[in-house]
Tab-separated table of C-alpha atoms in Angstrom:
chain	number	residue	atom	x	y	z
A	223	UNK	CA	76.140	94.075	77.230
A	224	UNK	CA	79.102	94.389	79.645
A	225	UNK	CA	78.331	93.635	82.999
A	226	UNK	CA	78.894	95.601	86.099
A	227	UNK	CA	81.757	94.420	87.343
A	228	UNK	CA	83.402	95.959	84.407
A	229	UNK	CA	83.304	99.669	85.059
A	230	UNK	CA	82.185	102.462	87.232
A	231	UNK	CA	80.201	105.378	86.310
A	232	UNK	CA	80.899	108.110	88.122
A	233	UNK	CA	79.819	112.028	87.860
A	234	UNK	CA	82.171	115.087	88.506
A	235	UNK	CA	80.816	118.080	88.376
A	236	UNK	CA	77.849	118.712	85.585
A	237	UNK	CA	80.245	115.786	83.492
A	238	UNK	CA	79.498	112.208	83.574
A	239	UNK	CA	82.863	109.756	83.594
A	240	UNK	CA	83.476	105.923	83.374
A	241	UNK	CA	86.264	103.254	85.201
A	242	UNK	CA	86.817	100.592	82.791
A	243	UNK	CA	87.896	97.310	85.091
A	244	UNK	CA	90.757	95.951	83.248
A	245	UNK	CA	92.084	98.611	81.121
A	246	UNK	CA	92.387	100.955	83.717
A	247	UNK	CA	91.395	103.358	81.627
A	248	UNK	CA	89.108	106.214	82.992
A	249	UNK	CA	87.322	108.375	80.106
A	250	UNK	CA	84.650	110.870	79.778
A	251	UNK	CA	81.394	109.537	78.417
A	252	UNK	CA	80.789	112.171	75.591
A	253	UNK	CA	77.499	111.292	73.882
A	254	UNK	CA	73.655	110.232	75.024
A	255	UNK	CA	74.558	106.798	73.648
A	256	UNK	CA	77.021	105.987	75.676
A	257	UNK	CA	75.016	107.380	78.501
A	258	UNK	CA	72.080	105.297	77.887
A	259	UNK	CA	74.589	102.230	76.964
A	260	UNK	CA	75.662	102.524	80.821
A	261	UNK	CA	73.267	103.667	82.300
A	262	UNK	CA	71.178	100.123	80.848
A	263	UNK	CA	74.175	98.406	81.454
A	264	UNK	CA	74.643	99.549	85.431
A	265	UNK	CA	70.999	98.185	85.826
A	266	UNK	CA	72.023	94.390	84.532
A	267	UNK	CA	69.617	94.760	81.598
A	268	UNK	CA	70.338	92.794	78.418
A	269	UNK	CA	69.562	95.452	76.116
A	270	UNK	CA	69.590	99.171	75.885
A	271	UNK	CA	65.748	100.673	75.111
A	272	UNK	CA	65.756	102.812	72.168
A	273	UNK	CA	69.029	101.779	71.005
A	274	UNK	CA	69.681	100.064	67.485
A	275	UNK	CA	71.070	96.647	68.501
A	276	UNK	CA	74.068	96.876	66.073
A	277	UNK	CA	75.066	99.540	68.219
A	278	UNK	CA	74.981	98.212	71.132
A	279	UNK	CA	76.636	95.307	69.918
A	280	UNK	CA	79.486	97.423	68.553
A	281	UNK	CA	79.856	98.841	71.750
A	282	UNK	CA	80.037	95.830	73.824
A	283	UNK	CA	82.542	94.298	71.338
A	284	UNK	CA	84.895	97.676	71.737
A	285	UNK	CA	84.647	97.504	75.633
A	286	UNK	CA	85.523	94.241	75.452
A	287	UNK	CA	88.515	94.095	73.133
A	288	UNK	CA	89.600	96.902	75.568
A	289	UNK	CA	89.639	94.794	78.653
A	290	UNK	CA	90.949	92.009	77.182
A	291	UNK	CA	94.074	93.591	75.643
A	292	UNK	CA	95.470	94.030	78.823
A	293	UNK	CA	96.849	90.538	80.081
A	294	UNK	CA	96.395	89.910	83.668
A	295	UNK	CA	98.841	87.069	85.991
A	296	UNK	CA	100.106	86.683	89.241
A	297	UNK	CA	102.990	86.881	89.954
A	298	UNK	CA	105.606	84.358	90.649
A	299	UNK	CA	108.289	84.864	93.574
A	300	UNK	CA	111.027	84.253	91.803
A	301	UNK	CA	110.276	88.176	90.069
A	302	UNK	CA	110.743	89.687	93.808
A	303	UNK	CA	113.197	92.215	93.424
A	304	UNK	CA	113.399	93.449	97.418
A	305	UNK	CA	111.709	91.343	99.991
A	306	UNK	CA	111.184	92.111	103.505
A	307	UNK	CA	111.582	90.086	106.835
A	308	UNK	CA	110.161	92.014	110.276
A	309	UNK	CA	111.460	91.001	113.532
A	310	UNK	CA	108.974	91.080	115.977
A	311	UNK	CA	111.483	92.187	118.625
A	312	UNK	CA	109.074	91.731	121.469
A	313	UNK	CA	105.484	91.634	122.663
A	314	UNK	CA	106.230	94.195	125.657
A	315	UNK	CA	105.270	97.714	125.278
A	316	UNK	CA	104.792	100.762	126.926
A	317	UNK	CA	101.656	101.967	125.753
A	318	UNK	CA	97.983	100.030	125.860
A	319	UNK	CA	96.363	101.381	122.901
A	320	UNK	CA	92.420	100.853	122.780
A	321	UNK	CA	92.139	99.101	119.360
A	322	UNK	CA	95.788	97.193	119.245
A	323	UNK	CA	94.630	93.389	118.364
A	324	UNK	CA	97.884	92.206	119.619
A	325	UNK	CA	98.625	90.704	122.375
A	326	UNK	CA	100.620	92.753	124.902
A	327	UNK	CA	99.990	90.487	127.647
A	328	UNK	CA	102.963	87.916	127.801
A	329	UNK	CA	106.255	88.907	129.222
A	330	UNK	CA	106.855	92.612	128.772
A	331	UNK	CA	110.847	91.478	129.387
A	332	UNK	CA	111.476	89.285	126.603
A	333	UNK	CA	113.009	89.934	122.739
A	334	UNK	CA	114.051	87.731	120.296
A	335	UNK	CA	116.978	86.078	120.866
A	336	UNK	CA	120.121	87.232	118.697
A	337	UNK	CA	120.389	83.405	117.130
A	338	UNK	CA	116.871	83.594	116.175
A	339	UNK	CA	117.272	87.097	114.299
A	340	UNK	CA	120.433	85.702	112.720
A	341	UNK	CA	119.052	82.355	111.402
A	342	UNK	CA	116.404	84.325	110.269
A	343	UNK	CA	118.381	86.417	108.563
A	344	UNK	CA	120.408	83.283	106.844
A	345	UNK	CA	117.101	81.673	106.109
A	346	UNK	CA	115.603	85.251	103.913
A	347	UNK	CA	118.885	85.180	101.686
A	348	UNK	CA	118.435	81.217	100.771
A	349	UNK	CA	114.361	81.727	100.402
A	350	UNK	CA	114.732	84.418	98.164
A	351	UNK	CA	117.989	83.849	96.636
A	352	UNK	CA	117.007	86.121	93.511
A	353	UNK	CA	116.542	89.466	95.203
A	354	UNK	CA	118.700	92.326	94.559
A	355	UNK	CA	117.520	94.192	98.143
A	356	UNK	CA	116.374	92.980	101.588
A	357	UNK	CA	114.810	95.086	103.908
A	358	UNK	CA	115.168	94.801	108.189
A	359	UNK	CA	111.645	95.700	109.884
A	360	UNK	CA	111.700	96.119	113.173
A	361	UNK	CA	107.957	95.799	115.066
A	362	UNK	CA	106.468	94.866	118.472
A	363	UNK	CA	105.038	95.346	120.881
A	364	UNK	CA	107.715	98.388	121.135
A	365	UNK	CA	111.007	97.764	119.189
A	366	UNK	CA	112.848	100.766	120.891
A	367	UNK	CA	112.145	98.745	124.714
A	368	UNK	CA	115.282	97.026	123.675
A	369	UNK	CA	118.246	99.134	121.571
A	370	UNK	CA	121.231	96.571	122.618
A	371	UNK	CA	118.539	94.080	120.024
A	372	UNK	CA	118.205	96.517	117.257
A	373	UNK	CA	122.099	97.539	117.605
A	374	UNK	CA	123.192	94.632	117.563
A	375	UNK	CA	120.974	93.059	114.642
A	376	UNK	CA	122.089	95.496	112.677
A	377	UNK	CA	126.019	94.807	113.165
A	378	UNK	CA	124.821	91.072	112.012
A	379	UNK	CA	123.224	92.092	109.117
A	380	UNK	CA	126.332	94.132	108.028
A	381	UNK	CA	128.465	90.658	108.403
A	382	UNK	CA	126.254	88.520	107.062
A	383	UNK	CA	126.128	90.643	103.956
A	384	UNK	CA	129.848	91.862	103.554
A	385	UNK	CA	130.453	89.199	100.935
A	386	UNK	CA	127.497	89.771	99.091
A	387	UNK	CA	128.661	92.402	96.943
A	388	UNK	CA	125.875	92.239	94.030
A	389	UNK	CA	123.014	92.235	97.496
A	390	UNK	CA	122.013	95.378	99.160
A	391	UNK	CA	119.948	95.781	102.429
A	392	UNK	CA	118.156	98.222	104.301
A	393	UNK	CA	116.105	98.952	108.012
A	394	UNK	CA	113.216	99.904	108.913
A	395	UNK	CA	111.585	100.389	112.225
A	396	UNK	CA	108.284	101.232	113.549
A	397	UNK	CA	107.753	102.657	117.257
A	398	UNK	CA	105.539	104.573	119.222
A	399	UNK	CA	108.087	107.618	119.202
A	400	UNK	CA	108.130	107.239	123.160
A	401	UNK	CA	111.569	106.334	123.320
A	402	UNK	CA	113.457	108.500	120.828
A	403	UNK	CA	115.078	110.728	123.200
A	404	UNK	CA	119.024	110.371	122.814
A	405	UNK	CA	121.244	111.760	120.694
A	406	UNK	CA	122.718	108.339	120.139
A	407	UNK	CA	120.299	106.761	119.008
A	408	UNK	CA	119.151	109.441	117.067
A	409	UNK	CA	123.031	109.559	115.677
A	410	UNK	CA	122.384	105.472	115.105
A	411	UNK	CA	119.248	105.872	112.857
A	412	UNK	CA	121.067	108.070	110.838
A	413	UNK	CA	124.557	106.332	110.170
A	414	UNK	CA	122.402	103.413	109.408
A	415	UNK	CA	119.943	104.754	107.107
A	416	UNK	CA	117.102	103.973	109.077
A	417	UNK	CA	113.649	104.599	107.946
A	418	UNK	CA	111.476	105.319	111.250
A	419	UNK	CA	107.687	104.982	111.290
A	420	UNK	CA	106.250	107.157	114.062
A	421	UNK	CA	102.490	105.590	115.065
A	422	UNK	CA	100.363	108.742	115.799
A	423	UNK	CA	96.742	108.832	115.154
A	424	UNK	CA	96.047	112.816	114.771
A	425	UNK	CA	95.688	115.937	116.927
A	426	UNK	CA	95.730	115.799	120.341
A	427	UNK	CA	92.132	115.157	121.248
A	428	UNK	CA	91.604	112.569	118.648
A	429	UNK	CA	95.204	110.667	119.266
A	430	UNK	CA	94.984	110.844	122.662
A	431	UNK	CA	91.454	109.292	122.712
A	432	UNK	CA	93.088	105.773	121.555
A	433	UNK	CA	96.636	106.147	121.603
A	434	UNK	CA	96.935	105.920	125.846
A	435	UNK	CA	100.003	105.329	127.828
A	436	UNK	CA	99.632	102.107	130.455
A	437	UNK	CA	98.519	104.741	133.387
A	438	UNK	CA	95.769	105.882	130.907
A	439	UNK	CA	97.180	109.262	129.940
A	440	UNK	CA	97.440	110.512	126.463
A	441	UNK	CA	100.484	110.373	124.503
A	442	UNK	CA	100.075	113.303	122.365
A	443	UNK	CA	103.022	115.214	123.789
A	444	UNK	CA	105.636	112.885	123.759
A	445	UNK	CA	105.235	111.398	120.377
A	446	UNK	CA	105.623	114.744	119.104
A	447	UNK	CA	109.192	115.366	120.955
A	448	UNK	CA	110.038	112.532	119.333
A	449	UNK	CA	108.973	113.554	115.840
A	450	UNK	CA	110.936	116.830	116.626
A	451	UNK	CA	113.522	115.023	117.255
A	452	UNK	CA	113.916	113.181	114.127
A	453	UNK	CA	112.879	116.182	112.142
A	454	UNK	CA	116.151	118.191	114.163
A	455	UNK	CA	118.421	115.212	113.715
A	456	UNK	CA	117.316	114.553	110.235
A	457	UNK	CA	116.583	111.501	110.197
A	458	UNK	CA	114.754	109.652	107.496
A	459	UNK	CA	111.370	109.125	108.635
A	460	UNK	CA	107.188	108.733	108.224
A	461	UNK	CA	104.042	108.996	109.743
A	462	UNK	CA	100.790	106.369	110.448
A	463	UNK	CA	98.044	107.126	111.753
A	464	UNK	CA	94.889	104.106	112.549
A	465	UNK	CA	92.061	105.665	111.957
A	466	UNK	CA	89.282	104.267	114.499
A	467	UNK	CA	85.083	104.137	115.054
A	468	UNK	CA	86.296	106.601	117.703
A	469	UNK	CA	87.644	109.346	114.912
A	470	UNK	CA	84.047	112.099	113.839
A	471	UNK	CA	86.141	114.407	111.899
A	472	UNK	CA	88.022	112.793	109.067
A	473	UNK	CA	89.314	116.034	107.491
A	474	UNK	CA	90.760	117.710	110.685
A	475	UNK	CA	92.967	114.250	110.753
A	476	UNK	CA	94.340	114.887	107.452
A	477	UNK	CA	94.508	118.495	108.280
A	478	UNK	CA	96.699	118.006	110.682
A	479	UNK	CA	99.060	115.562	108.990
A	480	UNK	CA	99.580	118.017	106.312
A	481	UNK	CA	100.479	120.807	108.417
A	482	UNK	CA	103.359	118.851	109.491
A	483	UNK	CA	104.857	118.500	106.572
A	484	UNK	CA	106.150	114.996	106.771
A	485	UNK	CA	105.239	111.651	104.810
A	486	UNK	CA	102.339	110.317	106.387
A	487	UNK	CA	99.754	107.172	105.132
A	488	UNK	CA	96.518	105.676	107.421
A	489	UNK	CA	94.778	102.299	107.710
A	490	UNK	CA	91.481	101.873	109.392
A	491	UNK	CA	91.364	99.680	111.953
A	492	UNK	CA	90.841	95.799	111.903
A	493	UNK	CA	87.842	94.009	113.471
A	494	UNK	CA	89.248	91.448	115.965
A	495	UNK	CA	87.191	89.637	118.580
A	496	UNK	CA	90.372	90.553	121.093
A	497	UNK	CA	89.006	93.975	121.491
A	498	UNK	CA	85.655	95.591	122.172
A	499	UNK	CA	84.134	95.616	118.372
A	500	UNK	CA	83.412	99.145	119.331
A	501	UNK	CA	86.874	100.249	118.962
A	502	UNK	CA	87.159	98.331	115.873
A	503	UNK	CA	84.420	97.755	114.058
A	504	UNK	CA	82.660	100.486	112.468
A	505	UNK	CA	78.739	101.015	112.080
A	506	UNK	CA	76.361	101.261	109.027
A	507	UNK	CA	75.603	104.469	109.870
A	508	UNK	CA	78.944	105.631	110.521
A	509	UNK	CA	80.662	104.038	107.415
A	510	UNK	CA	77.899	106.338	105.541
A	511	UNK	CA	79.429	109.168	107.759
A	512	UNK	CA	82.906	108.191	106.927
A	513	UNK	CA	82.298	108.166	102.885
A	514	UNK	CA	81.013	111.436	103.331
A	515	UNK	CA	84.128	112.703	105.594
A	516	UNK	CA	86.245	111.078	102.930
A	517	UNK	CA	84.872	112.670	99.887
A	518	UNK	CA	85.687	115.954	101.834
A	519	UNK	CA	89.074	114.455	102.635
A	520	UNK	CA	90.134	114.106	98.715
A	521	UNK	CA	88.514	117.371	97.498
A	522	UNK	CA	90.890	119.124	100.566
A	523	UNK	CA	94.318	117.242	98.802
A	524	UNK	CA	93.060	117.502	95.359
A	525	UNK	CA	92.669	121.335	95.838
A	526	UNK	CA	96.463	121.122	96.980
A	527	UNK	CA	97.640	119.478	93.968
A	528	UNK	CA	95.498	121.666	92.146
A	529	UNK	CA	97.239	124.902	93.405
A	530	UNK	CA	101.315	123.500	93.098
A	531	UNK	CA	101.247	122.577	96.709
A	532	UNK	CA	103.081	119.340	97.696
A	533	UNK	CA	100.470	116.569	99.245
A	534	UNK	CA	102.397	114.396	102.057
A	535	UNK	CA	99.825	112.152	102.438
A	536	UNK	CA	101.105	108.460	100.624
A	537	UNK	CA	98.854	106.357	99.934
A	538	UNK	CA	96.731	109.551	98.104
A	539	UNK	CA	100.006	109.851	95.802
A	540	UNK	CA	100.149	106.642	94.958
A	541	UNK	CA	96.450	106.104	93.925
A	542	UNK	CA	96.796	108.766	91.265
A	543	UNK	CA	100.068	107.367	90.381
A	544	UNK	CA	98.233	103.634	89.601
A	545	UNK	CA	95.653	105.795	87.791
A	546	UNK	CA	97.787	107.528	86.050
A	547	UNK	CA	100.210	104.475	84.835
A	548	UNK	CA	96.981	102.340	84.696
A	549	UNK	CA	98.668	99.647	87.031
A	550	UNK	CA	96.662	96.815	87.877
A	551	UNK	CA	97.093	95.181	91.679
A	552	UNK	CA	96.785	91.194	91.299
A	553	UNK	CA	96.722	90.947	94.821
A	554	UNK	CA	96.518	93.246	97.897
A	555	UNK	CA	99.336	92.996	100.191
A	556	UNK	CA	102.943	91.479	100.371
A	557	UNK	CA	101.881	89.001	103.165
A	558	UNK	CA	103.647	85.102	102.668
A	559	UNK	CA	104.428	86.558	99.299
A	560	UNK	CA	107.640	88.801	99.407
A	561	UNK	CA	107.502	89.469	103.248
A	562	UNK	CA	107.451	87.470	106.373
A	563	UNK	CA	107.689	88.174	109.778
A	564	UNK	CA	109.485	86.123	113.163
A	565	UNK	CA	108.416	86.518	116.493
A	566	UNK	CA	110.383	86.018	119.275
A	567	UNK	CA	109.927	82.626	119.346
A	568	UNK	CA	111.505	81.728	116.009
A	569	UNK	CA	108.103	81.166	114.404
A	570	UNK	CA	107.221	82.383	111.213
A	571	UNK	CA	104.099	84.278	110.036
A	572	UNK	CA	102.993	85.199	107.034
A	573	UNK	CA	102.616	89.214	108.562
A	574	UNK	CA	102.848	91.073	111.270
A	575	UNK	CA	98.805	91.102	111.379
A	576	UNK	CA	98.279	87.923	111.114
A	577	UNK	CA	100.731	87.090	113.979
A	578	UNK	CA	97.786	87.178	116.806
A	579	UNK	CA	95.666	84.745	114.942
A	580	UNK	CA	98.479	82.195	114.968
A	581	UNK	CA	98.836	81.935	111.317
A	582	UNK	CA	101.896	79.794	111.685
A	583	UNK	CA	103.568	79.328	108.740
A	584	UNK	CA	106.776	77.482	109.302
A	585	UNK	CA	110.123	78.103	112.194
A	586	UNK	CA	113.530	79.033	111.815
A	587	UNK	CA	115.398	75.903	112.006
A	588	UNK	CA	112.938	74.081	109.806
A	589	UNK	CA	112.045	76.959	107.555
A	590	UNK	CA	109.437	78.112	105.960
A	591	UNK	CA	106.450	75.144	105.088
A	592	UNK	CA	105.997	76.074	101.258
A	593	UNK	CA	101.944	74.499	101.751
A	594	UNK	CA	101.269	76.103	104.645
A	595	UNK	CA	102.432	79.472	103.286
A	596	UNK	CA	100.360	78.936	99.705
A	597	UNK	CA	97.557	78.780	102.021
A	598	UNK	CA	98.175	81.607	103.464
A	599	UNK	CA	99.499	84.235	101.424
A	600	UNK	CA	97.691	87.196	99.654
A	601	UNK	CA	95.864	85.530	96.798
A	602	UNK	CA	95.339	86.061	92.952
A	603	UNK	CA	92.685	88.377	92.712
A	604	UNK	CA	91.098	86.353	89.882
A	605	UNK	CA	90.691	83.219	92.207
A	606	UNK	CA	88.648	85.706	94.882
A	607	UNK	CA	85.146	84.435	94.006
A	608	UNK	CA	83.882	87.019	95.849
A	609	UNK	CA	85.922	90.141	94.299
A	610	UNK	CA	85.213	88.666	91.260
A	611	UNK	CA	81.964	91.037	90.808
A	612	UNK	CA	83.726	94.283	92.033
A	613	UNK	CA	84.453	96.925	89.184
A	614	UNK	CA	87.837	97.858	91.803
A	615	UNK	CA	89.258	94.390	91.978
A	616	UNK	CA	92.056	95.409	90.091
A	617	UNK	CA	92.442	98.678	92.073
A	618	UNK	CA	92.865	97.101	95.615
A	619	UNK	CA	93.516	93.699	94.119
A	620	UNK	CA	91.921	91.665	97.010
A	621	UNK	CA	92.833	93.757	100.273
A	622	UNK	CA	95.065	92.921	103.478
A	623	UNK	CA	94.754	89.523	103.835
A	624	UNK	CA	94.951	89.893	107.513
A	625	UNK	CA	91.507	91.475	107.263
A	626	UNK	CA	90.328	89.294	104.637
A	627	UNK	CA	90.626	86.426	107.324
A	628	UNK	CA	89.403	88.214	110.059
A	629	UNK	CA	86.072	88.959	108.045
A	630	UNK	CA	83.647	85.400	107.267
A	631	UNK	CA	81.779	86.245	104.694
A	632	UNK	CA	78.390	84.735	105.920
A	633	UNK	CA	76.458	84.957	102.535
A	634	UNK	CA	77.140	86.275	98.982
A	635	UNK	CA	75.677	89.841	99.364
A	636	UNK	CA	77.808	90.001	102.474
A	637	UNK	CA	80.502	93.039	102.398
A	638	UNK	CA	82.785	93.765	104.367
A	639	UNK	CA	83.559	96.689	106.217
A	640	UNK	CA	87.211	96.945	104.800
A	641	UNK	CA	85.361	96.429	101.004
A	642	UNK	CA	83.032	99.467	101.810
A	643	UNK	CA	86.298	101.709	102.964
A	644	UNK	CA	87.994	100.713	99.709
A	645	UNK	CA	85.182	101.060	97.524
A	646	UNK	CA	84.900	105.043	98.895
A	647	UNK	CA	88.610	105.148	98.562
A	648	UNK	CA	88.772	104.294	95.081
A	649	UNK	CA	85.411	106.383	93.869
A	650	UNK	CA	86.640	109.827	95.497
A	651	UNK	CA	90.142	109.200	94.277
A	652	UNK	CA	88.822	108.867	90.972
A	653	UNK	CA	86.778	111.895	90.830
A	654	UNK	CA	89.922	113.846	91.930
A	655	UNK	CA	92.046	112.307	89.597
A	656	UNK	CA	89.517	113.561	86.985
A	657	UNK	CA	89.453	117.118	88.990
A	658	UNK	CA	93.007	117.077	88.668
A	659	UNK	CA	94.041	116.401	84.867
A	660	UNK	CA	91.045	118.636	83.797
């Protein structure tokens, strides 16, 4: 029999559907054998009752064959076509929001230092000597506190690639949207192709309940001058919103994103022990609440898709597009793998999440420490013991690592909050997938 870590089963409508783990492949269970073949195997039993063993046999051997055609490797660094290095400009910001894990307290004054960005800058092209595009990320604390940094990083950049003809390079920049209020800068973004992420957790109400300015006051109002902004100026830009303990109405949060008509995508938040695990750290019975709101969430965007209308929400596109192309994710994120990030300091980390637990990975003038960073890195999904049982393995291929280390898992039965989110993530998006091509 095939165990349960091998598929899903999973009901739309009157119909009854199956995930097969490895394959990819989702298909419509058609017969009462199949149904019962499931159904016996879901339960862990060895054998299905009232069910000629050649069958069954037959079956298994067919399943198999399918999830073994596909082959399944990690892969090596060497294949990175664009890689990413973010600049942690600075630690200083202007805003104290409630569930931010890192630190704000150090100087608010300081940012990198220019030789640090452009050693670090030296050091991406001879670790990754093989990729065709590198990518500037500019993060904090709040980037935008210091514009003479980013403007003059990205003159650097521009030298130290002008004779690199067969390398291209891009920026990126995430802020608060506080500060985006010159025409200059605005005029800046745009000359340099910028792509600007705008943090903003929802409507007013539910932004504003997390999302606080240093005095305590809401910062619905002015992130949204600043979105205007880059909407009037037409500059390239997204959308992210942290979705928090704090947030009772899942679908009015999407609502909302969609009415703006921008590219948008949402993480939930990450448990840290350097914030009240209230803010952070979501409860039994409101992770049942949230798989509920979620469900609600996908039948809302699936309608859209449904009816010709365009979805803006990301990271829904690209599930049904790994669905669709029956990708498999060998591991979860890009962290230590093709992206890195340098704080201020010169120190490197293997992402900008894991820079508050003092993941240190390696500095500037003695690089990057090759062990440290195996160590590190997002890993195989095969060599997860623990994701080893999970029918989506090859879905979310292992997680962030950022909250992978955050979360000890204390005994084998153990899951993790960030499992649970995925494992509603991946079930609704396959029942609207199905919703969708029928």
């Amino acid at each position: 029999m095939i165990k349960r870590n091998n598929f899903k089963l999973f009901d739309v409508g009157e119909s009854l559907y199956v995930f097969l783990t490895g394959s990819q492949q989702v298909m419509k269970v058609t017969n009462s054998q199949m149904s019962r073949y499931f159904n016996a195997a879901m339960k862990g039993m060895d054998s299905v009752p009232d069910m000629d063993e050649n069958i069954a046999a037959e079956l298994t051997k067919e399943l198999i064959e399918l999830r073994d055609s596909v082959v399944i490797k990690d892969t090596p660094s060497s294949e990175f076509e664009q890689v990413m290095l973010t600049l942690n400009t600075t630690h200083g910001c202007n805003m104290a929001c409630r569930y931010c894990f890192a630190s704000t307290d150090n100087d608010r004054r300081k940012v990198m230092p220019a030789k640090v960005a452009r050693k670090s800058v030296e050091n991406l092209l001879m670790q990754y000597p093989e990729a065709k595009r590198y990518m500037i990320y500019f993060f904090g604390g709040e980037p935008l506190l210091h514009k003479l940094f980013i403007k003059d990083t990205v003159a650097m950049v521009k030298e130290v690639f002008k004779d690199k003809q067969d390398k291209s390079f891009g920026f990126l920049i995430n802020t608060n949207g506080l500060l985006i209020n010159n025409d200059d800068l605005l005029e800046f973004f745009k000359k340099n192709n910028f792509n600007v992420t705008v943090s903003i957790d929802g409507p007013e109400e539910i932004n504003d309940s997390n999302r606080v300015l240093l005095n305590g006051s809401g910062s619905f109002k002015m992130i949204m001058r600043g979105i205007e902004a880059l909407k009037k100026a037409k500059v390239n830009f997204n959308l992210r919103a942290t979705i928090s303990p704090m947030v009772k109405n899942l679908l009015e949060v999407f609502r909302f994103f969609e009415s703006l008509e921008a590219p948008y995508a949402y993480s939930f938040t990450i448990i840290t022990d350097k914030k009240n695990k209230k803010e952070t750290k979501f409860t039994e019975e409101e992770l049942r609440a949230l798989g509920k709101q979620y469900a609600e969430v996908t039948d809302f965007l699936a309608d859209k898709v449904i009816n010709g209308e365009k979805v803006y929400c990301t990271d829904f596109i690209e599930r049904l597009s790994i669905l669709e192309h029956r990708w498999l994710r060998t591991h979860g994120c890009e962290a230590g793998r093709s992206a890195l990030i340098v704080d201020e300091n010169g120190d490197y980390y293997p992402c900008q999440n894991m820079l508050p637990m003092n993941v240190w990975i390696g500095n500037v003038e003695i690089g990057v420490d090759k062990e440290l960073a195996e160590g590190y890195r997002s890993q195989f999904i095969d060599d997860l013991w623990e994701c080893r049982k999970c029918w989506a393995r090859y879905l979310c291929g292992g997680g962030c690592q950022a909250d992978r280390r955050m979360y000890k898992w204390d005994f084998p039965d153990d899951t993790p909050q960030h499992c649970v989110i995925s494992l509603f993530e991946w079930e609704q998006t396959l029942k609207a997938f199905v919703k969708i091509k029928r």
